[in-house]
Amino acid sequence: MYNIVQINDLNHYKLIFEEILDMTEDGFVVTSTDGTILEINTAYCNFLGTTKKKAIGRNIGEFIKNTKMLEIAKTGMKEIDTIHELVDGQQYKGDKFIFVTRSPVKEKGKVIAAVAQVKFRMNTLKLTKQLLKQDKELKYYKAELQRLRESTFDLNSIIGQSKIFMESRKLARKAAGSDLPVLISGETGTGKEVFANGIHNASYRKSNPLISVNCAAIPGNLLESELFGYEEGSFTGAKRGGKKGKFQLAHKGTLFLDEIGDMPLHMQAKLLRVLQENKIEKIGGYSPIDIDVRIIAATNKDLWQMVREKKFREDLYYRLNVINIKIPPLRKRKEDIMLFVNYFLQDLNKKYKTDVIITQRAKEVLANHKWQGNIRELKNVVESAYVLAENNYIGVKNLPSNLLTCSVDENTTVNGGSLNRILSEFERDIILETLIENNYNATKTAYDLGIHRTTLYKKMDRFNIKISRIVKG
Ligand SMILES: Nc1ncnc2c1ncn2[C@@H]1O[C@H](COP(=O)(O)OP(=O)(O)OP(=O)(O)O)[C@@H](O)[C@H]1O
């Protein structure tokens, strides 16, 4: 009861009211119907270069020459977020415009006062800038999330049915079930990073970060700060507030050290110490920081050979090489080539809502290529052929010329198949490609193929080649 009596006290109401008005950065003013300032908050006083004491009791017109408060009191109409331009000689703190919401206060339908809320342009601008910055950050994180989602492979969806590849995947599954260091070796573009992703995503650490560091891409002198971070002021050019290293960022998760063979020897020694002690020391830091990180390293070099040549520390080699997963090159898993071609093509068709298919002859060429750049090279070839495809077909002529000059392995056929079927598919492809080469001129195509035009039409019919742009002449 005592509290209610207190709050009912008008003076207490005023104090509470004043406190509320001073909580915001916006200006608030209350005037009587003739414009006398009854109440004003500190933010508005600051803006007008006055104090509450000086302002209360004076007319609002003395501060804002073209004030509209009297109009509000007269019309009894509310105005929301209108732009008010201050008259010349009345620019406060560089603000020529303010955003104002004005409202009459009524008792039994009669206006007894007017209130206004003023948003200062500078504050609004500051807020807008802040929002824009946040929006930019949000967009960045969205794009990053998208990138991560795209690069998120789980072990089951990693493509490959060849025996040799399935062995690697089986081992990766086992690795995911343990917390031991993994060394993934394989030629460039074989999918080492994809495997690292898969192992992390199948491990108990999957809800924590997987952080990648490409040891070859970071200059040796920067690798230490990249991996371990630094404290503020530890060297010229160090960022304010210091920087977290990748080890710290990967805490409770996985650190993927790509191209580990390119790590300079002095950094190898530091890495070894961290792996032994599970602690890092930031550059310029005083106390070690505990870290809990699972290491997956990858290399396309022969690390053991590097150990023999004293280019890689033997002790670090053993430390990293607890589980060794070798990813076979694509030329040793030819059965998988077509799986990849179909997978990448399907992906493009889905993305661009198309129905591009690949001719049998083009498939043959792809199946027999040596693929030194492995899956990365194959993906690029399919993408460029897709762009060059004509009439929804990828033919041999849409493939890069270096593929055509490579030797063809005579023993390879695509997915097996009877001689008749293979010959038919060849015939169909040759007809299709000659048509494309001759810009769909049927007479010229028939001539080039040494057949009559009617035979060409019959064959097109038989092979279900439908071309809308066929030219008869
Ligand atoms: N099983 C797979 N399924 C789908 N795409 C794959 C697969 N394996 C690899 N790729 C794709 O092939 C490309 C190369 O893969 P990745 O970067 O993992 O190879 P890498 O062996 O780590 O290469 P590098 O040694 O050059 O770093 C990537 O675009 C990746 O998405």
Short mmCIF file of C-alpha atoms and ligand atoms in Angstrom, two decimals:
data_model
loop_
_atom_site.label_atom_id
_atom_site.label_comp_id
_atom_site.label_asym_id
_atom_site.label_seq_id
_atom_site.Cartn_x
_atom_site.Cartn_y
_atom_site.Cartn_z
CA MET A 1 0.00 0.00 0.00
CA TYR A 2 2.81 2.31 0.97
CA ASN A 3 4.33 2.00 -2.55
CA ILE A 4 1.08 2.82 -4.28
CA VAL A 5 0.67 5.94 -2.15
CA GLN A 6 4.21 6.93 -3.09
CA ILE A 7 3.65 6.47 -6.81
CA ASN A 8 0.41 8.31 -6.68
CA ASP A 9 2.38 11.24 -5.47
CA LEU A 10 2.62 13.62 -8.47
CA ASN A 11 6.19 14.53 -7.71
CA HIS A 12 7.21 10.89 -7.84
CA TYR A 13 5.48 10.53 -11.18
CA LYS A 14 7.50 13.47 -12.46
CA LEU A 15 10.76 11.93 -11.30
CA ILE A 16 9.95 8.63 -12.97
CA PHE A 17 8.84 10.43 -16.12
CA GLU A 18 12.07 12.48 -16.22
CA GLU A 19 14.16 9.37 -15.73
CA ILE A 20 12.43 7.62 -18.63
CA LEU A 21 12.89 10.63 -20.91
CA ASP A 22 16.59 10.73 -20.15
CA MET A 23 17.09 7.07 -21.01
CA THR A 24 16.98 7.69 -24.75
CA GLU A 25 19.23 9.47 -27.23
CA ASP A 26 16.14 11.00 -28.86
CA GLY A 27 14.89 14.43 -27.82
CA PHE A 28 11.57 14.78 -26.00
CA VAL A 29 9.64 17.94 -25.28
CA VAL A 30 6.23 18.60 -23.73
CA THR A 31 4.59 21.96 -24.34
CA SER A 32 1.38 23.58 -23.27
CA THR A 33 -1.14 24.56 -25.98
CA ASP A 34 0.54 27.97 -26.31
CA GLY A 35 3.99 26.41 -26.80
CA THR A 36 5.42 26.88 -23.31
CA ILE A 37 7.93 24.18 -22.54
CA LEU A 38 6.61 22.13 -19.63
CA GLU A 39 9.15 19.33 -19.77
CA ILE A 40 12.21 18.62 -21.88
CA ASN A 41 14.82 15.89 -21.67
CA THR A 42 18.61 16.22 -21.45
CA ALA A 43 19.25 14.93 -25.01
CA TYR A 44 17.08 17.65 -26.50
CA CYS A 45 18.61 20.32 -24.22
CA ASN A 46 22.07 19.24 -25.35
CA PHE A 47 21.00 19.52 -28.95
CA LEU A 48 19.53 22.99 -28.43
CA GLY A 49 22.56 24.10 -26.39
CA THR A 50 20.52 24.84 -23.29
CA THR A 51 19.66 23.28 -19.95
CA LYS A 52 16.39 22.05 -18.49
CA LYS A 53 16.45 24.86 -16.00
CA LYS A 54 16.79 27.52 -18.70
CA ALA A 55 14.37 25.93 -21.16
CA ILE A 56 11.37 25.03 -18.98
CA GLY A 57 8.92 27.91 -18.91
CA ARG A 58 10.16 29.44 -22.16
CA ASN A 59 8.37 29.14 -25.47
CA ILE A 60 9.50 26.41 -27.86
CA GLY A 61 9.45 29.07 -30.65
CA GLU A 62 12.47 30.68 -29.04
CA PHE A 63 14.48 27.57 -29.79
CA ILE A 64 12.86 26.26 -32.95
CA LYS A 65 11.72 29.27 -34.97
CA ASN A 66 9.46 27.33 -37.29
CA THR A 67 8.07 25.02 -34.58
CA LYS A 68 4.88 23.17 -35.39
CA MET A 69 3.91 22.39 -31.83
CA LEU A 70 1.25 25.10 -31.83
CA GLU A 71 -0.31 23.61 -34.96
CA ILE A 72 -0.51 20.22 -33.29
CA ALA A 73 -2.18 21.75 -30.25
CA LYS A 74 -4.60 23.55 -32.54
CA THR A 75 -5.49 20.76 -34.97
CA GLY A 76 -5.26 17.88 -32.50
CA MET A 77 -3.64 15.82 -35.31
CA LYS A 78 -0.66 13.54 -34.82
CA GLU A 79 2.38 13.61 -37.18
CA ILE A 80 4.67 10.64 -37.37
CA ASP A 81 8.35 10.76 -38.42
CA THR A 82 8.13 13.93 -40.48
CA ILE A 83 11.29 15.66 -41.63
CA HIS A 84 11.64 19.08 -40.09
CA GLU A 85 14.07 21.50 -41.75
CA LEU A 86 15.49 23.98 -39.32
CA VAL A 87 15.46 27.56 -40.62
CA ASP A 88 18.70 29.31 -41.54
CA GLY A 89 20.83 30.25 -38.60
CA GLN A 90 19.28 27.47 -36.54
CA GLN A 91 21.54 24.55 -37.25
CA TYR A 92 22.38 22.73 -34.13
CA LYS A 93 25.54 20.57 -34.16
CA GLY A 94 25.57 20.63 -37.96
CA ASP A 95 22.08 19.15 -38.16
CA LYS A 96 19.83 20.99 -40.59
CA PHE A 97 17.15 18.31 -40.53
CA ILE A 98 15.51 16.47 -37.70
CA PHE A 99 12.90 13.70 -37.74
CA VAL A 100 9.96 14.60 -35.55
CA THR A 101 6.91 12.78 -34.26
CA ARG A 102 4.41 15.18 -32.68
CA SER A 103 1.29 14.27 -30.83
CA PRO A 104 -1.43 16.15 -28.99
CA VAL A 105 -2.35 15.10 -25.44
CA LYS A 106 -6.12 15.12 -25.00
CA GLU A 107 -8.44 15.07 -22.05
CA LYS A 108 -12.06 14.31 -22.86
CA GLY A 109 -11.38 15.26 -26.48
CA LYS A 110 -9.79 18.60 -25.62
CA VAL A 111 -6.09 19.21 -26.32
CA ILE A 112 -4.29 20.01 -23.08
CA ALA A 113 -0.66 19.74 -24.22
CA ALA A 114 1.59 18.62 -27.07
CA VAL A 115 4.51 16.19 -27.00
CA ALA A 116 7.28 15.70 -29.53
CA GLN A 117 9.95 13.10 -30.06
CA VAL A 118 12.93 14.28 -32.08
CA LYS A 119 15.33 11.91 -33.83
CA PHE A 120 18.57 13.62 -34.61
CA ARG A 121 19.82 13.11 -38.12
CA MET A 122 23.38 12.52 -37.01
CA ASN A 123 22.24 9.82 -34.61
CA THR A 124 20.03 8.33 -37.27
CA LEU A 125 22.93 8.39 -39.70
CA LYS A 126 25.16 6.77 -37.11
CA LEU A 127 22.54 4.10 -36.57
CA THR A 128 22.07 3.61 -40.31
CA LYS A 129 25.81 3.24 -40.77
CA GLN A 130 25.89 0.71 -37.96
CA LEU A 131 22.99 -1.19 -39.50
CA LEU A 132 24.65 -1.13 -42.92
CA LYS A 133 27.84 -2.46 -41.39
CA GLN A 134 25.91 -5.20 -39.64
CA ASP A 135 24.02 -5.96 -42.83
CA LYS A 136 27.32 -6.26 -44.71
CA GLU A 137 28.66 -8.57 -42.03
CA LEU A 138 25.49 -10.62 -42.15
CA LYS A 139 25.78 -10.97 -45.92
CA TYR A 140 29.41 -12.00 -45.52
CA TYR A 141 28.51 -14.67 -42.95
CA LYS A 142 25.62 -15.90 -45.10
CA ALA A 143 27.97 -16.30 -48.07
CA GLU A 144 30.53 -17.98 -45.84
CA LEU A 145 27.87 -20.35 -44.48
CA GLN A 146 26.81 -21.16 -48.01
CA ARG A 147 30.45 -21.82 -48.96
CA LEU A 148 30.88 -24.06 -45.93
CA ARG A 149 27.66 -25.91 -46.69
CA GLU A 150 28.82 -26.47 -50.24
CA SER A 151 32.18 -27.73 -49.07
CA THR A 152 30.61 -29.91 -46.43
CA PHE A 153 31.00 -33.49 -47.44
CA ASP A 154 30.06 -36.40 -45.31
CA LEU A 155 31.89 -39.63 -45.85
CA ASN A 156 28.84 -41.38 -47.28
CA SER A 157 28.32 -38.85 -50.02
CA ILE A 158 31.94 -38.81 -51.17
CA ILE A 159 31.79 -40.15 -54.69
CA GLY A 160 33.65 -43.31 -55.65
CA GLN A 161 32.87 -47.00 -56.13
CA SER A 162 36.23 -48.36 -57.18
CA LYS A 163 37.69 -50.94 -54.82
CA ILE A 164 40.84 -48.96 -54.17
CA PHE A 165 38.83 -45.86 -53.32
CA MET A 166 36.41 -47.72 -51.08
CA GLU A 167 39.40 -48.89 -49.03
CA SER A 168 40.41 -45.26 -48.44
CA ARG A 169 36.87 -44.36 -47.45
CA LYS A 170 36.68 -47.32 -45.05
CA LEU A 171 39.84 -46.13 -43.35
CA ALA A 172 38.47 -42.59 -43.18
CA ARG A 173 35.39 -43.93 -41.37
CA LYS A 174 37.63 -45.61 -38.82
CA ALA A 175 39.65 -42.41 -38.44
CA ALA A 176 36.44 -40.48 -37.76
CA GLY A 177 35.67 -42.79 -34.87
CA SER A 178 38.97 -41.98 -33.15
CA ASP A 179 40.70 -38.79 -32.13
CA LEU A 180 44.12 -39.71 -33.49
CA PRO A 181 46.06 -37.54 -35.93
CA VAL A 182 45.48 -38.36 -39.58
CA LEU A 183 47.81 -37.87 -42.51
CA ILE A 184 46.06 -37.82 -45.88
CA SER A 185 48.31 -38.19 -48.88
CA GLY A 186 47.47 -38.03 -52.54
CA GLU A 187 48.18 -36.11 -55.71
CA THR A 188 46.82 -32.64 -56.14
CA GLY A 189 43.06 -32.50 -56.71
CA THR A 190 42.32 -36.03 -55.50
CA GLY A 191 39.98 -34.79 -52.78
CA LYS A 192 42.18 -34.65 -49.66
CA GLU A 193 40.33 -31.64 -48.31
CA VAL A 194 37.03 -33.32 -49.08
CA PHE A 195 38.16 -36.30 -47.02
CA ALA A 196 39.29 -34.06 -44.15
CA ASN A 197 35.81 -32.49 -44.20
CA GLY A 198 34.21 -35.91 -44.21
CA ILE A 199 36.28 -37.16 -41.27
CA HIS A 200 35.56 -34.05 -39.22
CA ASN A 201 31.85 -34.21 -40.01
CA ALA A 202 31.66 -37.84 -38.97
CA SER A 203 33.62 -37.29 -35.75
CA TYR A 204 32.32 -36.27 -32.34
CA ARG A 205 33.88 -32.86 -32.96
CA LYS A 206 31.52 -32.14 -35.87
CA SER A 207 29.55 -29.38 -34.11
CA ASN A 208 32.78 -27.47 -33.44
CA PRO A 209 34.84 -25.72 -36.10
CA LEU A 210 36.97 -27.27 -38.79
CA ILE A 211 39.69 -24.73 -39.50
CA SER A 212 41.92 -25.06 -42.57
CA VAL A 213 45.39 -23.68 -43.02
CA ASN A 214 47.23 -23.99 -46.29
CA CYS A 215 50.85 -24.14 -45.18
CA ALA A 216 52.09 -23.49 -48.74
CA ALA A 217 49.99 -20.38 -49.22
CA ILE A 218 51.19 -18.53 -46.11
CA PRO A 219 54.72 -17.09 -46.14
CA GLY A 220 56.94 -18.84 -43.57
CA ASN A 221 57.37 -15.72 -41.44
CA LEU A 222 53.61 -15.26 -41.08
CA LEU A 223 52.76 -18.88 -40.40
CA GLU A 224 53.55 -18.64 -36.70
CA SER A 225 51.16 -15.72 -36.11
CA GLU A 226 48.57 -17.42 -38.31
CA LEU A 227 48.73 -20.63 -36.29
CA PHE A 228 49.29 -19.33 -32.77
CA GLY A 229 48.05 -15.73 -32.92
CA TYR A 230 49.60 -12.71 -31.22
CA GLU A 231 48.99 -10.26 -28.42
CA GLU A 232 48.38 -6.57 -29.02
CA GLY A 233 51.57 -4.57 -29.61
CA SER A 234 53.76 -7.65 -29.99
CA PHE A 235 55.22 -6.34 -33.25
CA THR A 236 54.92 -3.37 -35.59
CA GLY A 237 51.73 -3.68 -37.57
CA ALA A 238 50.08 -6.00 -35.04
CA LYS A 239 46.32 -5.42 -34.92
CA ARG A 240 44.79 -3.69 -31.92
CA GLY A 241 43.44 -6.23 -29.51
CA GLY A 242 45.79 -8.90 -30.92
CA LYS A 243 44.67 -11.85 -33.01
CA LYS A 244 43.56 -15.38 -32.33
CA GLY A 245 45.52 -18.08 -34.09
CA LYS A 246 44.00 -20.98 -36.01
CA PHE A 247 44.73 -23.35 -33.14
CA GLN A 248 42.59 -21.27 -30.82
CA LEU A 249 39.87 -20.92 -33.44
CA ALA A 250 39.81 -24.69 -33.87
CA HIS A 251 39.52 -25.33 -30.12
CA LYS A 252 37.38 -28.45 -29.51
CA GLY A 253 37.27 -28.96 -33.28
CA THR A 254 39.67 -29.99 -36.03
CA LEU A 255 42.65 -28.21 -37.55
CA PHE A 256 43.33 -29.17 -41.15
CA LEU A 257 46.95 -28.52 -42.07
CA ASP A 258 46.98 -28.68 -45.85
CA GLU A 259 50.27 -29.04 -47.76
CA ILE A 260 52.11 -29.83 -44.53
CA GLY A 261 55.21 -30.71 -46.58
CA ASP A 262 55.66 -27.01 -47.29
CA MET A 263 55.92 -26.05 -43.62
CA PRO A 264 59.37 -24.55 -42.89
CA LEU A 265 61.58 -26.57 -40.54
CA HIS A 266 61.56 -24.01 -37.71
CA MET A 267 57.74 -24.08 -37.72
CA GLN A 268 57.75 -27.87 -37.75
CA ALA A 269 59.64 -27.75 -34.42
CA LYS A 270 57.07 -25.37 -32.94
CA LEU A 271 54.19 -27.46 -34.22
CA LEU A 272 55.68 -30.58 -32.72
CA ARG A 273 55.94 -28.92 -29.31
CA VAL A 274 52.29 -27.84 -29.46
CA LEU A 275 51.19 -31.35 -30.38
CA GLN A 276 53.19 -32.79 -27.50
CA GLU A 277 52.02 -30.32 -24.88
CA ASN A 278 48.55 -29.42 -26.14
CA LYS A 279 49.34 -25.81 -25.35
CA ILE A 280 50.10 -22.83 -27.54
CA GLU A 281 51.92 -19.61 -26.83
CA LYS A 282 50.79 -16.53 -28.68
CA ILE A 283 53.49 -14.26 -30.07
CA GLY A 284 54.13 -11.68 -27.35
CA GLY A 285 52.05 -13.70 -24.88
CA TYR A 286 53.13 -14.52 -21.34
CA SER A 287 51.19 -17.62 -20.46
CA PRO A 288 50.50 -20.77 -22.47
CA ILE A 289 46.91 -21.46 -23.53
CA ASP A 290 45.43 -24.96 -23.34
CA ILE A 291 44.05 -26.24 -26.60
CA ASP A 292 42.03 -29.29 -27.53
CA VAL A 293 42.38 -29.78 -31.28
CA ARG A 294 42.36 -32.79 -33.55
CA ILE A 295 44.94 -32.60 -36.33
CA ILE A 296 44.38 -33.75 -39.87
CA ALA A 297 47.32 -33.03 -42.17
CA ALA A 298 47.50 -33.49 -45.92
CA THR A 299 50.29 -33.63 -48.43
CA ASN A 300 50.86 -34.27 -52.09
CA LYS A 301 54.56 -34.82 -51.47
CA ASP A 302 56.36 -37.95 -50.44
CA LEU A 303 56.86 -36.97 -46.79
CA TRP A 304 58.97 -40.00 -45.96
CA GLN A 305 61.33 -39.08 -48.81
CA MET A 306 61.45 -35.56 -47.36
CA VAL A 307 62.36 -37.04 -43.97
CA ARG A 308 65.22 -38.88 -45.61
CA GLU A 309 66.36 -35.68 -47.26
CA LYS A 310 66.12 -33.93 -43.84
CA LYS A 311 63.51 -31.56 -45.19
CA PHE A 312 60.83 -32.84 -42.82
CA ARG A 313 61.31 -33.69 -39.14
CA GLU A 314 61.14 -37.38 -38.49
CA ASP A 315 59.59 -36.93 -35.02
CA LEU A 316 56.82 -34.74 -36.49
CA TYR A 317 56.28 -37.24 -39.28
CA TYR A 318 55.55 -40.01 -36.75
CA ARG A 319 53.40 -37.70 -34.68
CA LEU A 320 51.19 -36.81 -37.66
CA ASN A 321 51.22 -40.11 -39.47
CA VAL A 322 49.25 -42.15 -36.94
CA ILE A 323 46.45 -42.96 -39.36
CA ASN A 324 47.60 -42.76 -42.95
CA ILE A 325 45.00 -42.44 -45.66
CA LYS A 326 46.19 -42.60 -49.25
CA ILE A 327 43.80 -41.27 -51.86
CA PRO A 328 44.37 -42.89 -55.24
CA PRO A 329 44.73 -40.74 -58.35
CA LEU A 330 41.81 -40.73 -60.73
CA ARG A 331 43.70 -42.69 -63.42
CA LYS A 332 43.92 -45.60 -60.96
CA ARG A 333 40.16 -45.58 -60.39
CA LYS A 334 38.86 -45.30 -63.93
CA GLU A 335 35.53 -46.79 -62.91
CA ASP A 336 34.89 -43.61 -60.96
CA ILE A 337 35.52 -41.18 -63.81
CA MET A 338 32.01 -41.47 -65.26
CA LEU A 339 30.48 -41.21 -61.80
CA PHE A 340 32.17 -37.84 -61.43
CA VAL A 341 31.26 -36.69 -64.94
CA ASN A 342 27.59 -37.48 -64.32
CA TYR A 343 27.69 -35.98 -60.85
CA PHE A 344 29.19 -32.65 -62.00
CA LEU A 345 26.94 -32.47 -65.06
CA GLN A 346 23.83 -33.22 -63.01
CA ASP A 347 24.89 -30.56 -60.57
CA LEU A 348 25.16 -27.96 -63.37
CA ASN A 349 21.86 -29.04 -64.92
CA LYS A 350 20.16 -28.69 -61.57
CA LYS A 351 21.73 -25.32 -60.88
CA TYR A 352 20.87 -23.80 -64.27
CA LYS A 353 17.70 -25.83 -64.90
CA THR A 354 19.00 -27.41 -68.12
CA ASP A 355 19.14 -30.89 -69.66
CA VAL A 356 22.61 -30.98 -71.16
CA ILE A 357 23.86 -34.48 -71.90
CA ILE A 358 27.20 -35.77 -73.03
CA THR A 359 27.81 -37.84 -76.17
CA GLN A 360 29.24 -41.33 -75.95
CA ARG A 361 32.35 -40.33 -77.87
CA ALA A 362 33.02 -37.44 -75.52
CA LYS A 363 32.60 -39.87 -72.61
CA GLU A 364 35.18 -42.16 -74.18
CA VAL A 365 37.67 -39.32 -74.41
CA LEU A 366 37.10 -38.36 -70.78
CA ALA A 367 37.35 -41.96 -69.62
CA ASN A 368 40.73 -42.38 -71.28
CA HIS A 369 42.39 -39.16 -70.25
CA LYS A 370 45.23 -39.35 -67.75
CA TRP A 371 43.82 -36.69 -65.38
CA GLN A 372 47.06 -35.41 -63.88
CA GLY A 373 45.01 -32.73 -62.08
CA ASN A 374 42.59 -35.43 -60.87
CA ILE A 375 39.05 -34.52 -59.77
CA ARG A 376 39.75 -30.79 -59.84
CA GLU A 377 40.81 -31.00 -63.50
CA LEU A 378 37.82 -33.20 -64.37
CA LYS A 379 35.43 -30.79 -62.69
CA ASN A 380 36.91 -27.86 -64.65
CA VAL A 381 36.69 -29.76 -67.94
CA VAL A 382 33.03 -30.67 -67.36
CA GLU A 383 32.23 -27.09 -66.42
CA SER A 384 33.91 -25.59 -69.48
CA ALA A 385 32.37 -28.22 -71.79
CA TYR A 386 28.96 -27.44 -70.30
CA VAL A 387 29.39 -23.79 -71.21
CA LEU A 388 30.44 -24.69 -74.75
CA ALA A 389 27.68 -27.29 -75.25
CA GLU A 390 25.54 -26.83 -78.34
CA ASN A 391 21.92 -27.87 -78.59
CA ASN A 392 22.14 -29.41 -75.14
CA TYR A 393 24.92 -31.80 -76.22
CA ILE A 394 28.50 -31.94 -75.06
CA GLY A 395 30.46 -33.44 -77.93
CA VAL A 396 34.13 -34.16 -78.43
CA LYS A 397 34.63 -30.76 -80.02
CA ASN A 398 33.51 -29.10 -76.79
CA LEU A 399 36.33 -30.72 -74.85
CA PRO A 400 39.71 -29.01 -74.39
CA SER A 401 42.12 -29.85 -77.21
CA ASN A 402 44.75 -31.29 -74.85
CA LEU A 403 42.34 -34.11 -74.07
CA LEU A 404 42.03 -35.03 -77.71
CA THR A 405 45.75 -35.27 -78.33
CA CYS A 406 46.31 -37.55 -75.34
CA SER A 407 46.81 -41.21 -76.07
CA VAL A 408 43.67 -43.29 -75.84
CA ASP A 409 43.75 -46.48 -73.88
CA GLU A 410 42.35 -48.97 -76.37
CA ASN A 411 41.24 -51.41 -73.73
CA THR A 412 38.85 -49.10 -72.05
CA THR A 413 35.16 -48.98 -72.81
CA VAL A 414 32.59 -46.96 -71.00
CA ASN A 415 30.45 -49.07 -68.70
CA GLY A 416 31.10 -52.09 -70.92
CA GLY A 417 28.31 -52.91 -73.39
CA SER A 418 27.85 -54.98 -76.52
CA LEU A 419 29.77 -54.17 -79.72
CA ASN A 420 26.55 -53.32 -81.55
CA ARG A 421 25.44 -50.91 -78.89
CA ILE A 422 28.82 -49.23 -78.73
CA LEU A 423 28.94 -48.91 -82.53
CA SER A 424 25.42 -47.46 -82.61
CA GLU A 425 26.34 -44.89 -80.00
CA PHE A 426 29.42 -43.98 -81.98
CA GLU A 427 27.40 -43.60 -85.16
CA ARG A 428 24.88 -41.41 -83.40
CA ASP A 429 27.61 -39.19 -81.94
CA ILE A 430 29.40 -38.85 -85.27
CA ILE A 431 26.18 -37.78 -86.99
CA LEU A 432 25.38 -35.34 -84.24
CA GLU A 433 28.83 -33.80 -84.18
CA THR A 434 29.02 -33.49 -87.97
CA LEU A 435 25.67 -31.75 -87.93
CA ILE A 436 26.95 -29.31 -85.32
CA GLU A 437 30.18 -28.77 -87.25
CA ASN A 438 28.16 -27.97 -90.38
CA ASN A 439 25.89 -25.59 -88.57
CA TYR A 440 22.97 -28.04 -88.95
CA ASN A 441 23.15 -28.06 -92.75
CA ALA A 442 21.74 -31.48 -93.64
CA THR A 443 23.05 -31.59 -97.24
CA LYS A 444 26.59 -30.73 -96.17
CA THR A 445 26.44 -33.20 -93.29
CA ALA A 446 25.23 -35.99 -95.53
CA TYR A 447 27.97 -35.12 -98.04
CA ASP A 448 30.69 -35.13 -95.34
CA LEU A 449 29.47 -38.45 -94.02
CA GLY A 450 29.25 -39.90 -97.53
CA ILE A 451 25.57 -40.83 -97.23
CA HIS A 452 22.42 -39.71 -98.95
CA ARG A 453 20.40 -36.96 -97.30
CA THR A 454 17.36 -39.28 -96.95
CA THR A 455 19.59 -41.83 -95.20
CA LEU A 456 20.78 -39.10 -92.88
CA TYR A 457 17.18 -38.21 -91.97
CA LYS A 458 16.36 -41.89 -91.40
CA LYS A 459 19.35 -42.28 -89.14
CA MET A 460 18.52 -39.10 -87.25
CA ASP A 461 15.07 -40.48 -86.75
CA ARG A 462 16.39 -43.85 -85.59
CA PHE A 463 18.80 -42.24 -83.13
CA ASN A 464 16.19 -39.79 -81.98
CA ILE A 465 18.31 -36.78 -82.92
CA LYS A 466 15.96 -33.85 -82.89
CA ILE A 467 17.41 -30.54 -83.94
CA SER A 468 15.16 -27.55 -84.27
CA ARG A 469 17.65 -25.56 -86.37
CA ILE A 470 18.10 -28.14 -89.14
CA VAL A 471 18.92 -26.47 -92.47
CA LYS A 472 17.86 -28.40 -95.53
CA GLY A 473 19.83 -26.72 -98.30
N1 LIG B 1 34.41 -37.14 -53.88
C1 LIG B 1 34.19 -35.94 -54.38
N2 LIG B 1 32.98 -35.57 -54.74
C2 LIG B 1 32.76 -34.35 -55.31
N3 LIG B 1 33.71 -33.44 -55.53
C3 LIG B 1 34.94 -33.77 -55.18
C4 LIG B 1 35.26 -35.02 -54.58
N4 LIG B 1 36.58 -35.07 -54.34
C5 LIG B 1 37.06 -33.89 -54.78
N5 LIG B 1 36.08 -33.12 -55.27
C6 LIG B 1 36.23 -31.79 -55.84
O1 LIG B 1 37.50 -31.74 -56.49
C7 LIG B 1 38.18 -30.52 -56.19
C8 LIG B 1 39.52 -30.85 -55.52
O2 LIG B 1 39.29 -31.43 -54.24
P1 LIG B 1 40.23 -31.10 -52.98
O3 LIG B 1 40.49 -29.64 -52.88
O4 LIG B 1 39.66 -31.78 -51.79
O5 LIG B 1 41.57 -31.81 -53.45
P2 LIG B 1 42.98 -31.81 -52.74
O6 LIG B 1 43.53 -33.17 -52.90
O7 LIG B 1 42.86 -31.29 -51.35
O8 LIG B 1 43.78 -30.78 -53.65
P3 LIG B 1 45.16 -30.02 -53.34
O9 LIG B 1 46.22 -31.04 -53.07
O10 LIG B 1 45.44 -29.29 -54.62
O11 LIG B 1 44.88 -29.11 -52.19
C9 LIG B 1 37.25 -29.72 -55.33
O12 LIG B 1 36.53 -28.83 -56.17
C10 LIG B 1 36.31 -30.74 -54.73
O13 LIG B 1 35.06 -30.17 -54.45
#
